[in-house]
PDB file of C-alpha atoms in Angstrom:
ATOM      1  CA  UNK A   1      29.243  -1.321 -20.756  1.00  0.00           C
ATOM      2  CA  UNK A   2      26.236  -1.123 -23.062  1.00  0.00           C
ATOM      3  CA  UNK A   3      22.907   0.304 -21.964  1.00  0.00           C
ATOM      4  CA  UNK A   4      21.436  -3.191 -21.731  1.00  0.00           C
ATOM      5  CA  UNK A   5      24.279  -4.305 -19.464  1.00  0.00           C
ATOM      6  CA  UNK A   6      23.881  -1.264 -17.210  1.00  0.00           C
ATOM      7  CA  UNK A   7      20.149  -1.799 -16.895  1.00  0.00           C
ATOM      8  CA  UNK A   8      20.681  -5.504 -16.260  1.00  0.00           C
ATOM      9  CA  UNK A   9      23.144  -4.769 -13.452  1.00  0.00           C
ATOM     10  CA  UNK A  10      20.700  -2.331 -11.863  1.00  0.00           C
ATOM     11  CA  UNK A  11      17.856  -4.857 -12.006  1.00  0.00           C
ATOM     12  CA  UNK A  12      20.061  -7.537 -10.458  1.00  0.00           C
ATOM     13  CA  UNK A  13      20.802  -5.172  -7.584  1.00  0.00           C
ATOM     14  CA  UNK A  14      17.103  -4.375  -7.122  1.00  0.00           C
ATOM     15  CA  UNK A  15      16.282  -8.065  -6.958  1.00  0.00           C
ATOM     16  CA  UNK A  16      19.180  -9.242  -4.789  1.00  0.00           C
ATOM     17  CA  UNK A  17      19.608  -6.338  -2.377  1.00  0.00           C
ATOM     18  CA  UNK A  18      16.147  -4.816  -2.163  1.00  0.00           C
ATOM     19  CA  UNK A  19      14.006  -7.886  -2.740  1.00  0.00           C
ATOM     20  CA  UNK A  20      11.994  -6.224  -5.501  1.00  0.00           C
ATOM     21  CA  UNK A  21       9.105  -8.344  -6.783  1.00  0.00           C
ATOM     22  CA  UNK A  22       9.102  -9.756 -10.326  1.00  0.00           C
ATOM     23  CA  UNK A  23       6.356  -7.360 -11.429  1.00  0.00           C
ATOM     24  CA  UNK A  24       8.419  -4.427 -10.143  1.00  0.00           C
ATOM     25  CA  UNK A  25      11.522  -5.659 -11.958  1.00  0.00           C
ATOM     26  CA  UNK A  26       9.549  -6.088 -15.185  1.00  0.00           C
ATOM     27  CA  UNK A  27       8.124  -2.555 -14.899  1.00  0.00           C
ATOM     28  CA  UNK A  28      11.589  -1.069 -14.292  1.00  0.00           C
ATOM     29  CA  UNK A  29      12.961  -2.963 -17.279  1.00  0.00           C
ATOM     30  CA  UNK A  30      10.235  -1.605 -19.595  1.00  0.00           C
ATOM     31  CA  UNK A  31      10.630   1.976 -18.333  1.00  0.00           C
ATOM     32  CA  UNK A  32      14.427   2.013 -18.468  1.00  0.00           C
ATOM     33  CA  UNK A  33      14.560   0.359 -21.892  1.00  0.00           C
ATOM     34  CA  UNK A  34      12.258   3.061 -23.231  1.00  0.00           C
ATOM     35  CA  UNK A  35      14.406   5.773 -21.626  1.00  0.00           C
ATOM     36  CA  UNK A  36      17.587   4.203 -23.008  1.00  0.00           C
ATOM     37  CA  UNK A  37      16.084   4.224 -26.490  1.00  0.00           C
ATOM     38  CA  UNK A  38      15.337   7.945 -26.187  1.00  0.00           C
ATOM     39  CA  UNK A  39      18.882   8.638 -24.947  1.00  0.00           C
ATOM     40  CA  UNK A  40      20.366   6.676 -27.840  1.00  0.00           C
ATOM     41  CA  UNK A  41      18.263   8.662 -30.299  1.00  0.00           C
ATOM     42  CA  UNK A  42      19.929  11.809 -28.940  1.00  0.00           C
ATOM     43  CA  UNK A  43      23.302  10.209 -29.787  1.00  0.00           C
ATOM     44  CA  UNK A  44      24.154   9.991 -26.091  1.00  0.00           C
ATOM     45  CA  UNK A  45      24.709   7.142 -23.630  1.00  0.00           C
ATOM     46  CA  UNK A  46      23.292   6.393 -20.201  1.00  0.00           C
ATOM     47  CA  UNK A  47      26.682   7.376 -18.764  1.00  0.00           C
ATOM     48  CA  UNK A  48      26.778  10.793 -20.473  1.00  0.00           C
ATOM     49  CA  UNK A  49      23.142  11.940 -20.804  1.00  0.00           C
ATOM     50  CA  UNK A  50      22.729  15.310 -19.029  1.00  0.00           C
ATOM     51  CA  UNK A  51      19.788  16.698 -17.061  1.00  0.00           C
ATOM     52  CA  UNK A  52      18.409  18.327 -20.214  1.00  0.00           C
ATOM     53  CA  UNK A  53      17.972  14.894 -21.790  1.00  0.00           C
ATOM     54  CA  UNK A  54      15.979  13.668 -18.788  1.00  0.00           C
ATOM     55  CA  UNK A  55      13.656  16.702 -18.939  1.00  0.00           C
ATOM     56  CA  UNK A  56      13.358  16.332 -22.727  1.00  0.00           C
ATOM     57  CA  UNK A  57      12.325  12.704 -22.203  1.00  0.00           C
ATOM     58  CA  UNK A  58       9.617  13.773 -19.743  1.00  0.00           C
ATOM     59  CA  UNK A  59       8.407  16.409 -22.219  1.00  0.00           C
ATOM     60  CA  UNK A  60       8.258  13.712 -24.887  1.00  0.00           C
ATOM     61  CA  UNK A  61       6.159  11.487 -22.626  1.00  0.00           C
ATOM     62  CA  UNK A  62       3.774  14.375 -21.975  1.00  0.00           C
ATOM     63  CA  UNK A  63       3.447  15.058 -25.718  1.00  0.00           C
ATOM     64  CA  UNK A  64       2.507  11.392 -26.177  1.00  0.00           C
ATOM     65  CA  UNK A  65      -0.371  11.886 -23.747  1.00  0.00           C
ATOM     66  CA  UNK A  66       1.122   9.914 -20.862  1.00  0.00           C
ATOM     67  CA  UNK A  67      -0.441  10.857 -17.545  1.00  0.00           C
ATOM     68  CA  UNK A  68       1.527  12.765 -14.922  1.00  0.00           C
ATOM     69  CA  UNK A  69       1.368   9.776 -12.562  1.00  0.00           C
ATOM     70  CA  UNK A  70       2.786   7.413 -15.196  1.00  0.00           C
ATOM     71  CA  UNK A  71       5.522   9.897 -16.096  1.00  0.00           C
ATOM     72  CA  UNK A  72       6.363  10.296 -12.409  1.00  0.00           C
ATOM     73  CA  UNK A  73       6.665   6.523 -12.097  1.00  0.00           C
ATOM     74  CA  UNK A  74       9.104   6.436 -15.018  1.00  0.00           C
ATOM     75  CA  UNK A  75      11.138   9.280 -13.534  1.00  0.00           C
ATOM     76  CA  UNK A  76      11.301   7.374 -10.256  1.00  0.00           C
ATOM     77  CA  UNK A  77      12.795   4.373 -12.071  1.00  0.00           C
ATOM     78  CA  UNK A  78      15.264   6.607 -13.945  1.00  0.00           C
ATOM     79  CA  UNK A  79      16.226   8.393 -10.739  1.00  0.00           C
ATOM     80  CA  UNK A  80      16.933   5.130  -8.910  1.00  0.00           C
ATOM     81  CA  UNK A  81      18.897   3.878 -11.925  1.00  0.00           C
ATOM     82  CA  UNK A  82      21.156   6.949 -11.993  1.00  0.00           C
ATOM     83  CA  UNK A  83      21.690   6.781  -8.236  1.00  0.00           C
ATOM     84  CA  UNK A  84      22.838   3.214  -8.763  1.00  0.00           C
ATOM     85  CA  UNK A  85      25.295   4.333 -11.462  1.00  0.00           C
ATOM     86  CA  UNK A  86      26.716   6.971  -9.123  1.00  0.00           C
ATOM     87  CA  UNK A  87      26.938   4.578  -6.175  1.00  0.00           C
ATOM     88  CA  UNK A  88      28.890   2.117  -8.327  1.00  0.00           C
ATOM     89  CA  UNK A  89      31.166   4.924  -9.603  1.00  0.00           C
ATOM     90  CA  UNK A  90      30.030   4.334 -13.161  1.00  0.00           C
ATOM     91  CA  UNK A  91      29.322   8.035 -13.561  1.00  0.00           C
ATOM     92  CA  UNK A  92      30.171  10.977 -11.365  1.00  0.00           C
ATOM     93  CA  UNK A  93      26.961  12.985 -11.568  1.00  0.00           C
ATOM     94  CA  UNK A  94      23.245  12.337 -11.218  1.00  0.00           C
ATOM     95  CA  UNK A  95      21.306  14.100 -14.013  1.00  0.00           C
ATOM     96  CA  UNK A  96      18.001  13.530 -12.202  1.00  0.00           C
ATOM     97  CA  UNK A  97      19.062  15.238  -8.968  1.00  0.00           C
ATOM     98  CA  UNK A  98      17.186  18.499  -9.561  1.00  0.00           C
ATOM     99  CA  UNK A  99      14.534  17.266 -11.996  1.00  0.00           C
ATOM    100  CA  UNK A 100      11.037  17.905 -10.647  1.00  0.00           C
ATOM    101  CA  UNK A 101       8.567  15.045 -10.720  1.00  0.00           C
ATOM    102  CA  UNK A 102       5.439  15.551 -12.875  1.00  0.00           C
ATOM    103  CA  UNK A 103       2.577  16.505 -10.596  1.00  0.00           C
ATOM    104  CA  UNK A 104      -0.972  15.257 -10.713  1.00  0.00           C
ATOM    105  CA  UNK A 105      -3.819  15.569  -8.307  1.00  0.00           C
ATOM    106  CA  UNK A 106      -4.145  12.326  -6.414  1.00  0.00           C
ATOM    107  CA  UNK A 107      -7.665  11.127  -5.946  1.00  0.00           C
ATOM    108  CA  UNK A 108      -8.729  11.030  -2.328  1.00  0.00           C
ATOM    109  CA  UNK A 109      -9.154   7.463  -1.099  1.00  0.00           C
ATOM    110  CA  UNK A 110     -12.653   6.136  -0.657  1.00  0.00           C
ATOM    111  CA  UNK A 111     -13.357   5.912   3.048  1.00  0.00           C
ATOM    112  CA  UNK A 112     -16.210   4.482   5.077  1.00  0.00           C
ATOM    113  CA  UNK A 113     -17.407   6.280   8.174  1.00  0.00           C
ATOM    114  CA  UNK A 114     -16.773   4.810  11.611  1.00  0.00           C
ATOM    115  CA  UNK A 115     -20.479   4.018  11.875  1.00  0.00           C
ATOM    116  CA  UNK A 116     -20.414   2.133   8.562  1.00  0.00           C
ATOM    117  CA  UNK A 117     -17.359   0.095   9.557  1.00  0.00           C
ATOM    118  CA  UNK A 118     -19.064  -0.700  12.855  1.00  0.00           C
ATOM    119  CA  UNK A 119     -22.137  -1.849  10.912  1.00  0.00           C
ATOM    120  CA  UNK A 120     -19.981  -4.165   8.795  1.00  0.00           C
ATOM    121  CA  UNK A 121     -18.282  -5.631  11.860  1.00  0.00           C
ATOM    122  CA  UNK A 122     -21.559  -6.044  13.751  1.00  0.00           C
ATOM    123  CA  UNK A 123     -23.188  -7.814  10.794  1.00  0.00           C
ATOM    124  CA  UNK A 124     -20.175 -10.085  10.274  1.00  0.00           C
ATOM    125  CA  UNK A 125     -20.044 -10.971  13.973  1.00  0.00           C
ATOM    126  CA  UNK A 126     -23.780 -11.750  14.080  1.00  0.00           C
ATOM    127  CA  UNK A 127     -23.455 -14.034  11.057  1.00  0.00           C
ATOM    128  CA  UNK A 128     -20.429 -15.763  12.612  1.00  0.00           C
ATOM    129  CA  UNK A 129     -22.442 -16.475  15.758  1.00  0.00           C
ATOM    130  CA  UNK A 130     -25.617 -17.546  13.958  1.00  0.00           C
ATOM    131  CA  UNK A 131     -26.662 -21.178  13.791  1.00  0.00           C
ATOM    132  CA  UNK A 132     -26.114 -22.939  10.483  1.00  0.00           C
ATOM    133  CA  UNK A 133     -24.256 -25.716   8.739  1.00  0.00           C
ATOM    134  CA  UNK A 134     -20.623 -26.180   9.856  1.00  0.00           C
ATOM    135  CA  UNK A 135     -19.390 -25.114   6.427  1.00  0.00           C
ATOM    136  CA  UNK A 136     -21.486 -21.946   6.369  1.00  0.00           C
ATOM    137  CA  UNK A 137     -20.548 -21.032   9.914  1.00  0.00           C
ATOM    138  CA  UNK A 138     -16.839 -21.577   9.209  1.00  0.00           C
ATOM    139  CA  UNK A 139     -17.032 -19.240   6.196  1.00  0.00           C
ATOM    140  CA  UNK A 140     -18.839 -16.601   8.256  1.00  0.00           C
ATOM    141  CA  UNK A 141     -16.278 -16.846  11.055  1.00  0.00           C
ATOM    142  CA  UNK A 142     -13.422 -16.550   8.575  1.00  0.00           C
ATOM    143  CA  UNK A 143     -14.960 -13.433   7.031  1.00  0.00           C
ATOM    144  CA  UNK A 144     -15.481 -11.889  10.454  1.00  0.00           C
ATOM    145  CA  UNK A 145     -11.851 -12.452  11.429  1.00  0.00           C
ATOM    146  CA  UNK A 146     -10.597 -11.116   8.095  1.00  0.00           C
ATOM    147  CA  UNK A 147     -12.601  -7.959   8.630  1.00  0.00           C
ATOM    148  CA  UNK A 148     -11.507  -7.528  12.253  1.00  0.00           C
ATOM    149  CA  UNK A 149      -7.826  -7.966  11.374  1.00  0.00           C
ATOM    150  CA  UNK A 150      -8.025  -5.661   8.366  1.00  0.00           C
ATOM    151  CA  UNK A 151      -9.591  -2.801  10.294  1.00  0.00           C
ATOM    152  CA  UNK A 152      -7.448  -3.424  13.390  1.00  0.00           C
ATOM    153  CA  UNK A 153      -4.107  -3.375  11.549  1.00  0.00           C
ATOM    154  CA  UNK A 154      -4.584  -1.677   8.166  1.00  0.00           C
ATOM    155  CA  UNK A 155      -2.795  -4.520   6.403  1.00  0.00           C
ATOM    156  CA  UNK A 156      -2.670  -4.754   2.632  1.00  0.00           C
ATOM    157  CA  UNK A 157      -5.106  -7.418   1.462  1.00  0.00           C
ATOM    158  CA  UNK A 158      -2.201  -9.498   0.075  1.00  0.00           C
ATOM    159  CA  UNK A 159      -0.545  -9.411   3.502  1.00  0.00           C
ATOM    160  CA  UNK A 160      -3.779 -10.356   5.232  1.00  0.00           C
ATOM    161  CA  UNK A 161      -4.835 -13.384   3.199  1.00  0.00           C
ATOM    162  CA  UNK A 162      -1.292 -14.829   3.235  1.00  0.00           C
ATOM    163  CA  UNK A 163      -0.803 -14.537   7.004  1.00  0.00           C
ATOM    164  CA  UNK A 164       0.975 -17.543   8.454  1.00  0.00           C
ATOM    165  CA  UNK A 165      -0.765 -19.322  11.293  1.00  0.00           C
ATOM    166  CA  UNK A 166       2.394 -18.915  13.360  1.00  0.00           C
ATOM    167  CA  UNK A 167       1.936 -15.132  13.245  1.00  0.00           C
ATOM    168  CA  UNK A 168      -1.041 -15.327  15.612  1.00  0.00           C
ATOM    169  CA  UNK A 169      -0.350 -18.473  17.616  1.00  0.00           C
ATOM    170  CA  UNK A 170       0.815 -16.525  20.659  1.00  0.00           C
ATOM    171  CA  UNK A 171      -1.802 -14.610  22.610  1.00  0.00           C
ATOM    172  CA  UNK A 172       0.119 -11.387  22.011  1.00  0.00           C
ATOM    173  CA  UNK A 173      -0.879  -7.776  21.580  1.00  0.00           C
ATOM    174  CA  UNK A 174       1.249  -7.481  18.427  1.00  0.00           C
ATOM    175  CA  UNK A 175       1.714  -9.452  15.231  1.00  0.00           C
ATOM    176  CA  UNK A 176       4.557  -9.381  12.723  1.00  0.00           C
ATOM    177  CA  UNK A 177       3.549  -8.683   9.130  1.00  0.00           C
ATOM    178  CA  UNK A 178       5.699  -9.527   6.108  1.00  0.00           C
ATOM    179  CA  UNK A 179       5.211  -6.649   3.682  1.00  0.00           C
ATOM    180  CA  UNK A 180       6.609  -5.567   0.334  1.00  0.00           C
ATOM    181  CA  UNK A 181      10.187  -6.626  -0.306  1.00  0.00           C
ATOM    182  CA  UNK A 182       9.897  -9.119   2.569  1.00  0.00           C
ATOM    183  CA  UNK A 183      10.175  -6.250   5.038  1.00  0.00           C
ATOM    184  CA  UNK A 184       8.798  -6.981   8.487  1.00  0.00           C
ATOM    185  CA  UNK A 185       6.766  -4.589  10.589  1.00  0.00           C
ATOM    186  CA  UNK A 186       5.114  -5.074  13.958  1.00  0.00           C
ATOM    187  CA  UNK A 187       1.562  -3.815  14.442  1.00  0.00           C
ATOM    188  CA  UNK A 188      -0.723  -3.902  17.477  1.00  0.00           C
ATOM    189  CA  UNK A 189      -3.891  -6.019  17.556  1.00  0.00           C
ATOM    190  CA  UNK A 190      -6.904  -4.899  19.567  1.00  0.00           C
ATOM    191  CA  UNK A 191      -8.907  -7.046  21.986  1.00  0.00           C
ATOM    192  CA  UNK A 192     -11.756  -7.675  19.538  1.00  0.00           C
ATOM    193  CA  UNK A 193      -9.416  -9.063  16.908  1.00  0.00           C
ATOM    194  CA  UNK A 194      -7.581 -11.221  19.464  1.00  0.00           C
ATOM    195  CA  UNK A 195     -10.887 -12.657  20.690  1.00  0.00           C
ATOM    196  CA  UNK A 196     -11.903 -13.448  17.114  1.00  0.00           C
ATOM    197  CA  UNK A 197      -8.538 -15.147  16.521  1.00  0.00           C
ATOM    198  CA  UNK A 198      -9.000 -17.406  19.572  1.00  0.00           C
ATOM    199  CA  UNK A 199     -12.440 -18.543  18.438  1.00  0.00           C
ATOM    200  CA  UNK A 200     -11.320 -19.056  14.848  1.00  0.00           C
ATOM    201  CA  UNK A 201      -8.216 -21.084  15.724  1.00  0.00           C
ATOM    202  CA  UNK A 202     -10.373 -23.633  17.558  1.00  0.00           C
ATOM    203  CA  UNK A 203     -12.112 -24.451  14.259  1.00  0.00           C
ATOM    204  CA  UNK A 204      -8.966 -24.546  12.111  1.00  0.00           C
ATOM    205  CA  UNK A 205      -7.304 -27.725  10.914  1.00  0.00           C
ATOM    206  CA  UNK A 206      -3.480 -27.945  11.239  1.00  0.00           C
ATOM    207  CA  UNK A 207      -1.636 -26.129   8.467  1.00  0.00           C
ATOM    208  CA  UNK A 208       0.748 -23.322   7.592  1.00  0.00           C
ATOM    209  CA  UNK A 209      -1.692 -20.537   6.761  1.00  0.00           C
ATOM    210  CA  UNK A 210      -4.265 -18.732   8.867  1.00  0.00           C
ATOM    211  CA  UNK A 211      -6.701 -18.643   5.947  1.00  0.00           C
ATOM    212  CA  UNK A 212      -5.957 -21.862   4.041  1.00  0.00           C
ATOM    213  CA  UNK A 213      -7.472 -22.682   0.655  1.00  0.00           C
ATOM    214  CA  UNK A 214      -7.123 -25.414  -1.935  1.00  0.00           C
ATOM    215  CA  UNK A 215      -5.625 -23.155  -4.614  1.00  0.00           C
ATOM    216  CA  UNK A 216      -2.042 -23.250  -5.855  1.00  0.00           C
ATOM    217  CA  UNK A 217      -0.838 -20.664  -3.331  1.00  0.00           C
ATOM    218  CA  UNK A 218      -2.356 -22.531  -0.410  1.00  0.00           C
ATOM    219  CA  UNK A 219      -4.211 -19.566   1.059  1.00  0.00           C
ATOM    220  CA  UNK A 220      -7.383 -17.593   0.407  1.00  0.00           C
ATOM    221  CA  UNK A 221      -7.310 -15.493  -2.748  1.00  0.00           C
ATOM    222  CA  UNK A 222      -7.830 -11.744  -2.625  1.00  0.00           C
ATOM    223  CA  UNK A 223     -10.642 -12.070  -5.129  1.00  0.00           C
ATOM    224  CA  UNK A 224     -12.628 -14.447  -2.920  1.00  0.00           C
ATOM    225  CA  UNK A 225     -12.240 -12.150   0.078  1.00  0.00           C
ATOM    226  CA  UNK A 226     -13.292  -9.111  -1.975  1.00  0.00           C
ATOM    227  CA  UNK A 227     -16.365 -10.987  -3.243  1.00  0.00           C
ATOM    228  CA  UNK A 228     -17.376 -12.105   0.252  1.00  0.00           C
ATOM    229  CA  UNK A 229     -16.844  -8.589   1.625  1.00  0.00           C
ATOM    230  CA  UNK A 230     -19.100  -7.038  -1.012  1.00  0.00           C
ATOM    231  CA  UNK A 231     -21.774  -9.599  -0.174  1.00  0.00           C
ATOM    232  CA  UNK A 232     -21.490  -8.682   3.503  1.00  0.00           C
ATOM    233  CA  UNK A 233     -21.804  -4.985   2.661  1.00  0.00           C
ATOM    234  CA  UNK A 234     -25.081  -5.624   0.856  1.00  0.00           C
ATOM    235  CA  UNK A 235     -26.471  -7.535   3.836  1.00  0.00           C
ATOM    236  CA  UNK A 236     -25.351  -4.681   6.119  1.00  0.00           C
ATOM    237  CA  UNK A 237     -27.265  -2.145   4.039  1.00  0.00           C
ATOM    238  CA  UNK A 238     -24.152  -0.499   2.549  1.00  0.00           C
ATOM    239  CA  UNK A 239     -23.622  -0.135  -1.189  1.00  0.00           C
ATOM    240  CA  UNK A 240     -21.265  -2.910  -2.290  1.00  0.00           C
ATOM    241  CA  UNK A 241     -19.717  -0.491  -4.817  1.00  0.00           C
ATOM    242  CA  UNK A 242     -18.286   1.479  -1.878  1.00  0.00           C
ATOM    243  CA  UNK A 243     -16.729  -1.492  -0.101  1.00  0.00           C
ATOM    244  CA  UNK A 244     -13.518  -3.342  -0.937  1.00  0.00           C
ATOM    245  CA  UNK A 245     -10.551  -4.569   1.134  1.00  0.00           C
ATOM    246  CA  UNK A 246      -8.435  -1.511   0.322  1.00  0.00           C
ATOM    247  CA  UNK A 247     -11.298   0.745   1.442  1.00  0.00           C
ATOM    248  CA  UNK A 248     -11.024  -0.784   4.927  1.00  0.00           C
ATOM    249  CA  UNK A 249      -7.268  -0.080   4.861  1.00  0.00           C
ATOM    250  CA  UNK A 250      -8.041   3.535   3.961  1.00  0.00           C
ATOM    251  CA  UNK A 251     -10.617   3.698   6.751  1.00  0.00           C
ATOM    252  CA  UNK A 252      -8.062   2.393   9.245  1.00  0.00           C
ATOM    253  CA  UNK A 253      -5.607   5.168   8.330  1.00  0.00           C
ATOM    254  CA  UNK A 254      -8.157   7.961   8.091  1.00  0.00           C
ATOM    255  CA  UNK A 255      -9.877   7.083  11.351  1.00  0.00           C
ATOM    256  CA  UNK A 256      -6.532   6.915  13.174  1.00  0.00           C
ATOM    257  CA  UNK A 257      -5.494  10.332  11.887  1.00  0.00           C
ATOM    258  CA  UNK A 258      -8.912  11.738  12.674  1.00  0.00           C
ATOM    259  CA  UNK A 259      -8.475  10.466  16.227  1.00  0.00           C
ATOM    260  CA  UNK A 260      -5.171  12.288  16.647  1.00  0.00           C
ATOM    261  CA  UNK A 261      -2.558   9.722  15.542  1.00  0.00           C
ATOM    262  CA  UNK A 262       0.761  11.013  14.211  1.00  0.00           C
ATOM    263  CA  UNK A 263       1.238  10.759  10.443  1.00  0.00           C
ATOM    264  CA  UNK A 264       4.586   8.945  10.816  1.00  0.00           C
ATOM    265  CA  UNK A 265       3.021   6.372  13.129  1.00  0.00           C
ATOM    266  CA  UNK A 266       0.353   5.693  10.500  1.00  0.00           C
ATOM    267  CA  UNK A 267       3.113   5.448   7.867  1.00  0.00           C
ATOM    268  CA  UNK A 268       4.837   2.745   9.925  1.00  0.00           C
ATOM    269  CA  UNK A 269       1.610   0.821  10.552  1.00  0.00           C
ATOM    270  CA  UNK A 270       0.683   0.863   6.862  1.00  0.00           C
ATOM    271  CA  UNK A 271       4.174  -0.232   5.811  1.00  0.00           C
ATOM    272  CA  UNK A 272       4.768   2.751   3.513  1.00  0.00           C
ATOM    273  CA  UNK A 273       8.442   3.170   2.627  1.00  0.00           C
ATOM    274  CA  UNK A 274       7.981   6.888   1.945  1.00  0.00           C
ATOM    275  CA  UNK A 275       5.821   9.254   3.979  1.00  0.00           C
ATOM    276  CA  UNK A 276       4.743  10.967   0.747  1.00  0.00           C
ATOM    277  CA  UNK A 277       2.550   7.915   0.118  1.00  0.00           C
ATOM    278  CA  UNK A 278       0.886   8.334   3.503  1.00  0.00           C
ATOM    279  CA  UNK A 279       0.290  12.034   2.899  1.00  0.00           C
ATOM    280  CA  UNK A 280      -2.710  11.193   0.723  1.00  0.00           C
ATOM    281  CA  UNK A 281      -4.565  10.998   4.024  1.00  0.00           C
ATOM    282  CA  UNK A 282      -3.699  14.542   5.086  1.00  0.00           C
ATOM    283  CA  UNK A 283      -7.146  15.707   3.952  1.00  0.00           C
ATOM    284  CA  UNK A 284      -8.247  14.261   7.303  1.00  0.00           C
ATOM    285  CA  UNK A 285      -5.700  16.422   9.119  1.00  0.00           C
ATOM    286  CA  UNK A 286      -6.674  19.475   7.054  1.00  0.00           C
ATOM    287  CA  UNK A 287     -10.305  19.065   8.093  1.00  0.00           C
ATOM    288  CA  UNK A 288      -9.318  18.569  11.723  1.00  0.00           C
ATOM    289  CA  UNK A 289      -7.134  21.697  11.717  1.00  0.00           C
ATOM    290  CA  UNK A 290      -9.919  23.722  10.119  1.00  0.00           C
ATOM    291  CA  UNK A 291     -12.347  22.574  12.818  1.00  0.00           C
ATOM    292  CA  UNK A 292      -9.847  23.414  15.570  1.00  0.00           C
ATOM    293  CA  UNK A 293      -9.307  26.914  14.194  1.00  0.00           C
ATOM    294  CA  UNK A 294     -13.039  27.528  13.841  1.00  0.00           C
ATOM    295  CA  UNK A 295     -13.631  26.266  17.353  1.00  0.00           C
ATOM    296  CA  UNK A 296     -10.797  28.028  19.171  1.00  0.00           C
ATOM    297  CA  UNK A 297      -9.828  31.124  17.175  1.00  0.00           C
ATOM    298  CA  UNK A 298     -10.884  34.220  19.175  1.00  0.00           C
ATOM    299  CA  UNK A 299     -12.569  35.816  16.151  1.00  0.00           C
ATOM    300  CA  UNK A 300     -14.498  32.766  14.998  1.00  0.00           C
ATOM    301  CA  UNK A 301     -18.231  32.574  15.550  1.00  0.00           C
ATOM    302  CA  UNK A 302     -18.053  29.299  17.507  1.00  0.00           C
ATOM    303  CA  UNK A 303     -15.474  30.708  19.927  1.00  0.00           C
ATOM    304  CA  UNK A 304     -17.635  33.646  20.923  1.00  0.00           C
TER     305      UNK A 304
END
């Protein structure tokens, strides 16, 4: 089989068996085609290229000025591709098995304090309860519910705006979220969010989505929510540059960990496939451990 055929078979598997999105498939195709071109230039094939070729490819990417994070993404695609070749008995060894991923310092996520999130929620709730035109009040109530659900569950913004109405029709303490790759996860919903859902549903016309819109997708766009959220932040006295939907997701995770939640529980709630993604929040745990040591160590000043 040619390199193109091998890559095509891998991409078909990713789409059919793992439900990879089109953008993901396109990214894998670009990365693997580039890798295949490098392998061919070494007068090798994808079925014979050794570990040294993989490391040489990464060195070549670095010499081109590609960032460590981008190189790591390409290695991830190459690693999954070679695992596929081994699983299908197309080659007997995996040349990426002991290749280290390029390291880069991940930026800490922007996080709002608990007091700032409370200020956002309080302002949104007050606006939802304020007198005004039916259209204005409906928009304020929608924004309040979006904010309550986002901070209560830590959903991705794409998961939030596309929620089906059926997901919240029952007065339950949990809702089922359809995440990446159509994977389902069940997350708890607090009393405040459930109360907001009840009020909101009374104003909603029949339809499939919880946050319907007239666009092609049939539900509220992420951009509209982000715009409305920044406007709310300004009215709450918080810099709009610090507030975005993903910042509330980060706050959800950080505040849970700061309150003592287990990292793997937070991983499950966020819908991360790999705990290494969730570990970006361990700065919260590091700070908590430092405080515990300072407070309880027998030689620390605070313990005396």
